[in-house]
mmCIF file of C-alpha atoms in Angstrom:
data_model
loop_
_atom_site.group_PDB
_atom_site.id
_atom_site.type_symbol
_atom_site.label_atom_id
_atom_site.label_comp_id
_atom_site.label_asym_id
_atom_site.label_seq_id
_atom_site.Cartn_x
_atom_site.Cartn_y
_atom_site.Cartn_z
ATOM 1 C CA UNK A 1 15.440 20.575 -18.841
ATOM 2 C CA UNK A 2 17.166 17.388 -20.068
ATOM 3 C CA UNK A 3 18.695 16.250 -16.794
ATOM 4 C CA UNK A 4 18.096 12.607 -15.939
ATOM 5 C CA UNK A 5 19.071 11.118 -12.598
ATOM 6 C CA UNK A 6 18.988 7.799 -10.789
ATOM 7 C CA UNK A 7 18.435 7.178 -7.103
ATOM 8 C CA UNK A 8 19.461 3.880 -5.511
ATOM 9 C CA UNK A 9 17.378 1.880 -3.088
ATOM 10 C CA UNK A 10 19.822 2.414 -0.235
ATOM 11 C CA UNK A 11 19.591 6.193 -0.665
ATOM 12 C CA UNK A 12 15.795 6.006 -0.914
ATOM 13 C CA UNK A 13 15.607 4.086 2.359
ATOM 14 C CA UNK A 14 18.029 6.474 4.061
ATOM 15 C CA UNK A 15 15.962 9.467 3.003
ATOM 16 C CA UNK A 16 12.685 7.989 4.257
ATOM 17 C CA UNK A 17 14.094 6.801 7.595
ATOM 18 C CA UNK A 18 12.851 9.153 10.297
ATOM 19 C CA UNK A 19 10.488 10.908 7.897
ATOM 20 C CA UNK A 20 7.541 8.542 8.314
ATOM 21 C CA UNK A 21 5.183 11.363 9.348
ATOM 22 C CA UNK A 22 6.145 13.314 6.220
ATOM 23 C CA UNK A 23 5.418 10.248 4.062
ATOM 24 C CA UNK A 24 2.020 9.827 5.730
ATOM 25 C CA UNK A 25 1.304 13.501 5.003
ATOM 26 C CA UNK A 26 2.275 12.955 1.342
ATOM 27 C CA UNK A 27 -0.134 10.035 1.095
ATOM 28 C CA UNK A 28 -2.911 12.009 2.803
ATOM 29 C CA UNK A 29 -2.489 14.915 0.382
ATOM 30 C CA UNK A 30 -2.453 12.528 -2.581
ATOM 31 C CA UNK A 31 -5.730 10.922 -1.485
ATOM 32 C CA UNK A 32 -7.367 14.336 -1.157
ATOM 33 C CA UNK A 33 -6.011 15.520 -4.521
ATOM 34 C CA UNK A 34 -7.264 12.325 -6.155
ATOM 35 C CA UNK A 35 -10.692 12.675 -4.527
ATOM 36 C CA UNK A 36 -10.878 16.257 -5.826
ATOM 37 C CA UNK A 37 -10.414 14.951 -9.371
ATOM 38 C CA UNK A 38 -6.981 16.504 -9.928
ATOM 39 C CA UNK A 39 -5.326 13.256 -10.974
ATOM 40 C CA UNK A 40 -5.294 10.590 -13.658
ATOM 41 C CA UNK A 41 -5.072 7.049 -12.327
ATOM 42 C CA UNK A 42 -5.909 4.457 -14.993
ATOM 43 C CA UNK A 43 -6.265 0.772 -14.288
ATOM 44 C CA UNK A 44 -3.112 -1.088 -13.358
ATOM 45 C CA UNK A 45 -1.882 -3.484 -16.021
ATOM 46 C CA UNK A 46 -0.992 -7.006 -14.872
ATOM 47 C CA UNK A 47 1.612 -9.046 -16.720
ATOM 48 C CA UNK A 48 0.916 -12.639 -15.689
ATOM 49 C CA UNK A 49 2.662 -15.914 -16.434
ATOM 50 C CA UNK A 50 0.713 -19.123 -17.143
ATOM 51 C CA UNK A 51 3.383 -21.274 -15.508
ATOM 52 C CA UNK A 52 3.620 -18.983 -12.453
ATOM 53 C CA UNK A 53 0.027 -18.159 -11.449
ATOM 54 C CA UNK A 54 1.117 -16.584 -8.175
ATOM 55 C CA UNK A 55 3.578 -14.196 -9.845
ATOM 56 C CA UNK A 56 2.984 -10.971 -11.722
ATOM 57 C CA UNK A 57 4.563 -7.705 -12.809
ATOM 58 C CA UNK A 58 2.284 -4.689 -12.581
ATOM 59 C CA UNK A 59 2.416 -1.330 -14.357
ATOM 60 C CA UNK A 60 0.839 1.583 -12.479
ATOM 61 C CA UNK A 61 0.806 4.745 -14.627
ATOM 62 C CA UNK A 62 -0.568 7.942 -13.128
ATOM 63 C CA UNK A 63 -0.565 11.729 -13.005
ATOM 64 C CA UNK A 64 -0.900 13.568 -9.706
ATOM 65 C CA UNK A 65 -1.806 17.250 -9.878
ATOM 66 C CA UNK A 66 -1.978 19.705 -7.018
ATOM 67 C CA UNK A 67 1.341 20.955 -5.711
ATOM 68 C CA UNK A 68 3.097 17.786 -6.921
ATOM 69 C CA UNK A 69 2.081 17.955 -10.604
ATOM 70 C CA UNK A 70 4.109 15.017 -11.848
ATOM 71 C CA UNK A 71 3.413 12.005 -14.049
ATOM 72 C CA UNK A 72 5.101 8.621 -14.020
ATOM 73 C CA UNK A 73 4.820 4.890 -13.743
ATOM 74 C CA UNK A 74 5.713 2.223 -11.209
ATOM 75 C CA UNK A 75 6.794 -1.164 -12.587
ATOM 76 C CA UNK A 76 6.609 -3.642 -9.721
ATOM 77 C CA UNK A 77 7.190 -7.392 -9.701
ATOM 78 C CA UNK A 78 5.611 -9.692 -7.132
ATOM 79 C CA UNK A 79 7.155 -13.170 -7.097
ATOM 80 C CA UNK A 80 6.103 -14.850 -3.826
ATOM 81 C CA UNK A 81 8.376 -17.835 -4.367
ATOM 82 C CA UNK A 82 11.366 -15.520 -3.962
ATOM 83 C CA UNK A 83 11.000 -15.874 -0.207
ATOM 84 C CA UNK A 84 11.963 -19.554 -0.448
ATOM 85 C CA UNK A 85 15.421 -18.345 -1.495
ATOM 86 C CA UNK A 86 15.572 -15.630 1.125
ATOM 87 C CA UNK A 87 14.822 -12.883 -1.412
ATOM 88 C CA UNK A 88 12.207 -10.147 -0.991
ATOM 89 C CA UNK A 89 8.933 -10.920 -2.744
ATOM 90 C CA UNK A 90 8.724 -7.549 -4.513
ATOM 91 C CA UNK A 91 11.079 -5.461 -6.631
ATOM 92 C CA UNK A 92 10.249 -2.212 -8.374
ATOM 93 C CA UNK A 93 11.342 0.913 -10.202
ATOM 94 C CA UNK A 94 9.572 4.266 -10.467
ATOM 95 C CA UNK A 95 9.922 6.642 -13.413
ATOM 96 C CA UNK A 96 9.041 10.313 -12.877
ATOM 97 C CA UNK A 97 8.000 12.430 -15.886
ATOM 98 C CA UNK A 98 7.883 16.202 -16.198
ATOM 99 C CA UNK A 99 4.239 17.191 -16.704
ATOM 100 C CA UNK A 100 5.069 20.123 -18.998
ATOM 101 C CA UNK A 101 7.252 18.289 -21.526
ATOM 102 C CA UNK A 102 6.571 14.637 -20.769
ATOM 103 C CA UNK A 103 10.293 13.967 -20.500
ATOM 104 C CA UNK A 104 11.340 11.477 -17.808
ATOM 105 C CA UNK A 105 13.676 13.100 -15.332
ATOM 106 C CA UNK A 106 14.348 10.412 -12.740
ATOM 107 C CA UNK A 107 14.475 6.678 -12.141
ATOM 108 C CA UNK A 108 14.132 5.531 -8.537
ATOM 109 C CA UNK A 109 14.514 2.078 -7.048
ATOM 110 C CA UNK A 110 11.011 1.762 -5.687
ATOM 111 C CA UNK A 111 10.471 -1.382 -3.622
ATOM 112 C CA UNK A 112 10.952 0.739 -0.508
ATOM 113 C CA UNK A 113 8.764 3.525 -1.878
ATOM 114 C CA UNK A 114 6.011 1.040 -2.671
ATOM 115 C CA UNK A 115 6.184 -0.500 0.797
ATOM 116 C CA UNK A 116 6.248 2.929 2.430
ATOM 117 C CA UNK A 117 3.230 4.272 0.557
ATOM 118 C CA UNK A 118 1.321 1.082 1.411
ATOM 119 C CA UNK A 119 2.298 1.356 5.063
ATOM 120 C CA UNK A 120 1.574 5.080 5.193
ATOM 121 C CA UNK A 121 -1.875 4.435 3.729
ATOM 122 C CA UNK A 122 -2.507 1.767 6.378
ATOM 123 C CA UNK A 123 -1.306 4.034 9.189
ATOM 124 C CA UNK A 124 -3.442 6.905 7.904
ATOM 125 C CA UNK A 125 -6.460 4.594 7.811
ATOM 126 C CA UNK A 126 -5.705 3.330 11.319
ATOM 127 C CA UNK A 127 -5.635 6.827 12.803
ATOM 128 C CA UNK A 128 -8.636 7.982 10.782
ATOM 129 C CA UNK A 129 -10.960 4.992 11.110
ATOM 130 C CA UNK A 130 -10.233 3.647 14.601
ATOM 131 C CA UNK A 131 -12.903 4.312 17.214
ATOM 132 C CA UNK A 132 -10.519 4.812 20.102
ATOM 133 C CA UNK A 133 -6.934 3.642 20.564
ATOM 134 C CA UNK A 134 -6.569 -0.053 19.670
ATOM 135 C CA UNK A 135 -5.369 -2.072 22.638
ATOM 136 C CA UNK A 136 -4.235 -4.999 20.505
ATOM 137 C CA UNK A 137 -2.894 -5.462 16.976
ATOM 138 C CA UNK A 138 -3.040 -8.690 15.000
ATOM 139 C CA UNK A 139 -0.762 -9.102 11.990
ATOM 140 C CA UNK A 140 -1.299 -11.851 9.427
ATOM 141 C CA UNK A 141 1.762 -12.112 7.201
ATOM 142 C CA UNK A 142 5.362 -11.824 8.275
ATOM 143 C CA UNK A 143 7.022 -10.110 5.322
ATOM 144 C CA UNK A 144 8.347 -6.684 4.352
ATOM 145 C CA UNK A 145 4.904 -5.092 4.057
ATOM 146 C CA UNK A 146 3.859 -6.270 7.522
ATOM 147 C CA UNK A 147 7.130 -5.036 8.999
ATOM 148 C CA UNK A 148 6.810 -1.647 7.299
ATOM 149 C CA UNK A 149 3.177 -1.216 8.322
ATOM 150 C CA UNK A 150 4.114 -1.830 11.943
ATOM 151 C CA UNK A 151 6.835 0.810 11.674
ATOM 152 C CA UNK A 152 4.396 3.355 10.305
ATOM 153 C CA UNK A 153 1.754 2.492 12.897
ATOM 154 C CA UNK A 154 4.374 3.183 15.567
ATOM 155 C CA UNK A 155 5.297 6.567 14.073
ATOM 156 C CA UNK A 156 1.610 7.435 13.651
ATOM 157 C CA UNK A 157 1.168 7.042 17.408
ATOM 158 C CA UNK A 158 -0.537 3.622 17.455
ATOM 159 C CA UNK A 159 0.895 1.821 20.532
ATOM 160 C CA UNK A 160 2.489 -1.559 19.897
ATOM 161 C CA UNK A 161 1.530 -2.786 23.356
ATOM 162 C CA UNK A 162 0.021 -6.120 22.312
ATOM 163 C CA UNK A 163 1.040 -7.323 18.843
ATOM 164 C CA UNK A 164 0.145 -10.861 17.773
ATOM 165 C CA UNK A 165 2.028 -12.060 14.693
ATOM 166 C CA UNK A 166 0.886 -14.955 12.538
ATOM 167 C CA UNK A 167 2.219 -16.435 9.326
ATOM 168 C CA UNK A 168 1.764 -19.869 7.760
ATOM 169 C CA UNK A 169 5.570 -19.894 7.847
ATOM 170 C CA UNK A 170 6.055 -19.794 11.617
ATOM 171 C CA UNK A 171 9.726 -18.626 11.468
ATOM 172 C CA UNK A 172 8.566 -15.529 9.547
ATOM 173 C CA UNK A 173 6.053 -14.696 12.276
ATOM 174 C CA UNK A 174 8.703 -15.242 14.939
ATOM 175 C CA UNK A 175 11.205 -13.028 13.103
ATOM 176 C CA UNK A 176 8.624 -10.241 12.831
ATOM 177 C CA UNK A 177 7.717 -10.520 16.510
ATOM 178 C CA UNK A 178 11.390 -10.451 17.533
ATOM 179 C CA UNK A 179 12.031 -7.446 15.267
ATOM 180 C CA UNK A 180 9.154 -5.462 16.772
ATOM 181 C CA UNK A 181 10.293 -6.315 20.284
ATOM 182 C CA UNK A 182 13.874 -5.243 19.568
ATOM 183 C CA UNK A 183 13.145 -2.173 17.428
ATOM 184 C CA UNK A 184 10.178 -0.682 19.301
ATOM 185 C CA UNK A 185 10.211 -2.523 22.644
ATOM 186 C CA UNK A 186 6.839 -3.865 21.569
ATOM 187 C CA UNK A 187 5.019 -6.539 23.519
ATOM 188 C CA UNK A 188 4.907 -8.818 20.492
ATOM 189 C CA UNK A 189 4.570 -12.569 20.147
ATOM 190 C CA UNK A 190 3.639 -15.248 17.668
ATOM 191 C CA UNK A 191 0.018 -16.290 17.719
ATOM 192 C CA UNK A 192 -2.581 -18.403 15.985
ATOM 193 C CA UNK A 193 -4.621 -16.914 13.179
ATOM 194 C CA UNK A 194 -7.673 -16.803 15.457
ATOM 195 C CA UNK A 195 -5.754 -14.896 18.145
ATOM 196 C CA UNK A 196 -4.516 -12.360 15.596
ATOM 197 C CA UNK A 197 -7.957 -11.954 14.022
ATOM 198 C CA UNK A 198 -9.504 -11.268 17.432
ATOM 199 C CA UNK A 199 -7.516 -8.038 17.919
ATOM 200 C CA UNK A 200 -8.891 -4.499 17.894
ATOM 201 C CA UNK A 201 -6.767 -3.651 14.851
ATOM 202 C CA UNK A 202 -6.039 -6.393 12.323
ATOM 203 C CA UNK A 203 -3.440 -6.042 9.557
ATOM 204 C CA UNK A 204 -3.827 -8.452 6.626
ATOM 205 C CA UNK A 205 -0.535 -8.485 4.722
ATOM 206 C CA UNK A 206 -0.396 -11.924 3.113
ATOM 207 C CA UNK A 207 0.089 -13.206 -0.422
ATOM 208 C CA UNK A 208 -3.249 -15.052 -0.425
ATOM 209 C CA UNK A 209 -4.828 -15.479 -3.851
ATOM 210 C CA UNK A 210 -8.298 -16.329 -2.513
ATOM 211 C CA UNK A 211 -10.242 -15.898 0.745
ATOM 212 C CA UNK A 212 -9.169 -18.073 3.667
ATOM 213 C CA UNK A 213 -10.960 -16.201 6.483
ATOM 214 C CA UNK A 214 -14.364 -17.845 6.341
ATOM 215 C CA UNK A 215 -17.811 -16.284 6.316
ATOM 216 C CA UNK A 216 -18.468 -17.936 9.695
ATOM 217 C CA UNK A 217 -16.102 -15.563 11.464
ATOM 218 C CA UNK A 218 -17.726 -12.726 13.410
ATOM 219 C CA UNK A 219 -16.200 -9.269 13.106
ATOM 220 C CA UNK A 220 -16.527 -7.369 16.381
ATOM 221 C CA UNK A 221 -18.169 -3.931 16.686
ATOM 222 C CA UNK A 222 -15.479 -1.259 16.540
ATOM 223 C CA UNK A 223 -12.893 -3.648 15.132
ATOM 224 C CA UNK A 224 -10.766 -2.259 12.289
ATOM 225 C CA UNK A 225 -9.458 -4.580 9.583
ATOM 226 C CA UNK A 226 -6.714 -3.206 7.323
ATOM 227 C CA UNK A 227 -7.367 -5.419 4.300
ATOM 228 C CA UNK A 228 -4.051 -4.574 2.650
ATOM 229 C CA UNK A 229 -3.601 -7.877 0.800
ATOM 230 C CA UNK A 230 -7.214 -7.614 -0.406
ATOM 231 C CA UNK A 231 -8.050 -11.306 -0.881
ATOM 232 C CA UNK A 232 -8.064 -12.813 2.634
ATOM 233 C CA UNK A 233 -11.667 -12.108 3.655
ATOM 234 C CA UNK A 234 -14.699 -14.062 2.502
ATOM 235 C CA UNK A 235 -16.970 -11.576 0.698
ATOM 236 C CA UNK A 236 -19.837 -12.328 3.098
ATOM 237 C CA UNK A 237 -17.784 -10.777 5.907
ATOM 238 C CA UNK A 238 -17.690 -7.430 4.124
ATOM 239 C CA UNK A 239 -21.489 -7.366 4.131
ATOM 240 C CA UNK A 240 -21.437 -7.294 7.951
ATOM 241 C CA UNK A 241 -19.090 -4.285 8.170
ATOM 242 C CA UNK A 242 -18.583 -0.707 7.068
ATOM 243 C CA UNK A 243 -16.343 -0.760 4.002
ATOM 244 C CA UNK A 244 -13.926 2.056 3.255
ATOM 245 C CA UNK A 245 -11.875 1.847 0.041
ATOM 246 C CA UNK A 246 -9.135 3.983 -1.467
ATOM 247 C CA UNK A 247 -10.882 4.085 -4.860
ATOM 248 C CA UNK A 248 -14.122 2.209 -5.459
ATOM 249 C CA UNK A 249 -13.694 1.446 -9.157
ATOM 250 C CA UNK A 250 -10.125 0.252 -8.712
ATOM 251 C CA UNK A 251 -11.023 -2.115 -5.875
ATOM 252 C CA UNK A 252 -13.789 -3.794 -7.869
ATOM 253 C CA UNK A 253 -11.548 -5.985 -9.986
ATOM 254 C CA UNK A 254 -9.048 -8.860 -9.904
ATOM 255 C CA UNK A 255 -11.138 -10.948 -7.478
ATOM 256 C CA UNK A 256 -10.423 -8.804 -4.454
ATOM 257 C CA UNK A 257 -12.771 -9.346 -1.522
ATOM 258 C CA UNK A 258 -14.761 -6.195 -2.453
ATOM 259 C CA UNK A 259 -14.952 -7.429 -6.047
ATOM 260 C CA UNK A 260 -16.243 -10.808 -4.867
ATOM 261 C CA UNK A 261 -18.780 -9.036 -2.645
ATOM 262 C CA UNK A 262 -19.975 -7.030 -5.640
ATOM 263 C CA UNK A 263 -20.376 -10.248 -7.638
ATOM 264 C CA UNK A 264 -22.195 -11.878 -4.724
ATOM 265 C CA UNK A 265 -24.712 -9.071 -4.231
ATOM 266 C CA UNK A 266 -24.913 -7.635 -7.735
ATOM 267 C CA UNK A 267 -24.353 -4.114 -6.387
ATOM 268 C CA UNK A 268 -22.022 -1.853 -4.426
ATOM 269 C CA UNK A 269 -24.420 -0.940 -1.648
ATOM 270 C CA UNK A 270 -22.044 -2.453 0.923
ATOM 271 C CA UNK A 271 -19.462 0.303 0.213
ATOM 272 C CA UNK A 272 -19.519 3.051 2.847
ATOM 273 C CA UNK A 273 -17.152 5.407 1.013
ATOM 274 C CA UNK A 274 -13.514 6.267 0.426
ATOM 275 C CA UNK A 275 -10.829 7.148 2.949
ATOM 276 C CA UNK A 276 -10.658 10.656 1.480
ATOM 277 C CA UNK A 277 -14.395 11.061 2.090
ATOM 278 C CA UNK A 278 -13.870 10.096 5.725
ATOM 279 C CA UNK A 279 -10.972 12.548 5.964
ATOM 280 C CA UNK A 280 -13.142 15.388 4.626
ATOM 281 C CA UNK A 281 -16.122 14.505 6.830
ATOM 282 C CA UNK A 282 -18.396 13.454 3.978
ATOM 283 C CA UNK A 283 -18.632 9.902 5.344
ATOM 284 C CA UNK A 284 -18.670 8.506 8.870
ATOM 285 C CA UNK A 285 -18.276 4.928 10.006
ATOM 286 C CA UNK A 286 -20.507 3.276 12.576
ATOM 287 C CA UNK A 287 -18.729 2.394 15.850
ATOM 288 C CA UNK A 288 -21.300 -0.368 16.386
ATOM 289 C CA UNK A 289 -19.979 -2.184 13.310
ATOM 290 C CA UNK A 290 -16.548 -3.393 12.281
ATOM 291 C CA UNK A 291 -14.763 -1.360 9.613
ATOM 292 C CA UNK A 292 -12.804 -2.917 6.744
ATOM 293 C CA UNK A 293 -10.340 -0.715 4.861
ATOM 294 C CA UNK A 294 -9.492 -2.125 1.423
ATOM 295 C CA UNK A 295 -6.772 -0.191 -0.447
ATOM 296 C CA UNK A 296 -6.183 -1.435 -3.982
ATOM 297 C CA UNK A 297 -3.038 0.705 -4.150
ATOM 298 C CA UNK A 298 -3.032 3.790 -6.366
ATOM 299 C CA UNK A 299 -0.217 4.911 -8.634
ATOM 300 C CA UNK A 300 -0.733 8.496 -7.440
ATOM 301 C CA UNK A 301 0.545 7.447 -4.009
ATOM 302 C CA UNK A 302 3.798 6.168 -5.518
ATOM 303 C CA UNK A 303 4.168 9.455 -7.376
ATOM 304 C CA UNK A 304 3.541 11.479 -4.230
ATOM 305 C CA UNK A 305 6.123 9.607 -2.186
ATOM 306 C CA UNK A 306 8.586 9.284 -5.077
ATOM 307 C CA UNK A 307 8.376 13.007 -5.839
ATOM 308 C CA UNK A 308 8.975 13.806 -2.173
ATOM 309 C CA UNK A 309 11.971 11.451 -1.995
ATOM 310 C CA UNK A 310 13.414 12.893 -5.222
ATOM 311 C CA UNK A 311 13.144 16.408 -3.826
ATOM 312 C CA UNK A 312 14.905 15.437 -0.614
ATOM 313 C CA UNK A 313 17.617 13.622 -2.569
ATOM 314 C CA UNK A 314 18.207 16.670 -4.750
ATOM 315 C CA UNK A 315 18.514 18.893 -1.665
ATOM 316 C CA UNK A 316 21.004 16.469 -0.104
ATOM 317 C CA UNK A 317 23.048 16.008 -3.287
ATOM 318 C CA UNK A 318 22.289 12.288 -3.560
ATOM 319 C CA UNK A 319 21.023 12.161 -7.146
ATOM 320 C CA UNK A 320 23.285 10.424 -9.658
ATOM 321 C CA UNK A 321 22.952 12.376 -12.852
ATOM 322 C CA UNK A 322 23.516 10.631 -16.182
ATOM 323 C CA UNK A 323 25.013 13.084 -18.713
ATOM 324 C CA UNK A 324 23.701 12.965 -22.280
ATOM 325 C CA UNK A 325 20.990 10.448 -21.379
ATOM 326 C CA UNK A 326 18.776 11.763 -24.163
ATOM 327 C CA UNK A 327 20.107 11.147 -27.663
ATOM 328 C CA UNK A 328 18.490 14.226 -29.222
ATOM 329 C CA UNK A 329 17.547 17.426 -27.458
ATOM 330 C CA UNK A 330 16.338 19.462 -30.445
ATOM 331 C CA UNK A 331 14.174 18.657 -33.450
ATOM 332 C CA UNK A 332 16.795 19.790 -36.024
#
């Protein structure tokens, strides 16, 4: 009842290694539970800093029902300038709360969980929305998210036969390409932005604050764009494609490309539907158009993956319990 435990990042990563398909299944179930209305996923809260406009710390509270039935909050910092010092851009913790009593029962280091749920979402979208097996993959961004997405694409059965890596920091692109070649025997190389954007499957995993892929670009029929970083595409491009989102209301904020498209048109008619609606057959995409998947990132996904990791850690005896964490355990 009053047990509180902590799980380190190294243990989290060890638990998830080799269980990528299980994590994808967790994310799939969470999307379907959320679509069914058995969740609470309020707006994320952004703590911003006037002197650091590119940095933020975000609170994502949520409750996920279904078989998970857990509440909690992810507190994740994104400081892009960390990479100049060789540090990861993001750091995070995840608190899990018992739904019956509200008491927190676990604290997990969550940078890996956050990256995994993002990558699992991308891999799920790739297998669900692709019209045929993509022969080429273009990756814009050479950081942790890009690396993790490629790992999950591999485990989801997407062949890494032609991977073109691009980053404005060329050494980052080269490191990603070398990693994919070594880890998965992928045919990967560095490439220009145009070469990467011309692929059948395009992964956008940058830290862009505003669109840099211009409205003049033509998206090919059948092309799938995983718009993970949300702000790379000019809003006009979305109007030429089918648009699948994780949650419509959540995506229409914070100057994401869908939000800019809504402002441009004054409506949401360009939205095709949600990934869950595609999974359940309520919505179909048109193979004669490109498809853009824009996931704002839902707190329920962090809960789903975090709850799964916590359960595995408990079964393997990896949880570090803190005795007497709660100061009072009775009213009187």
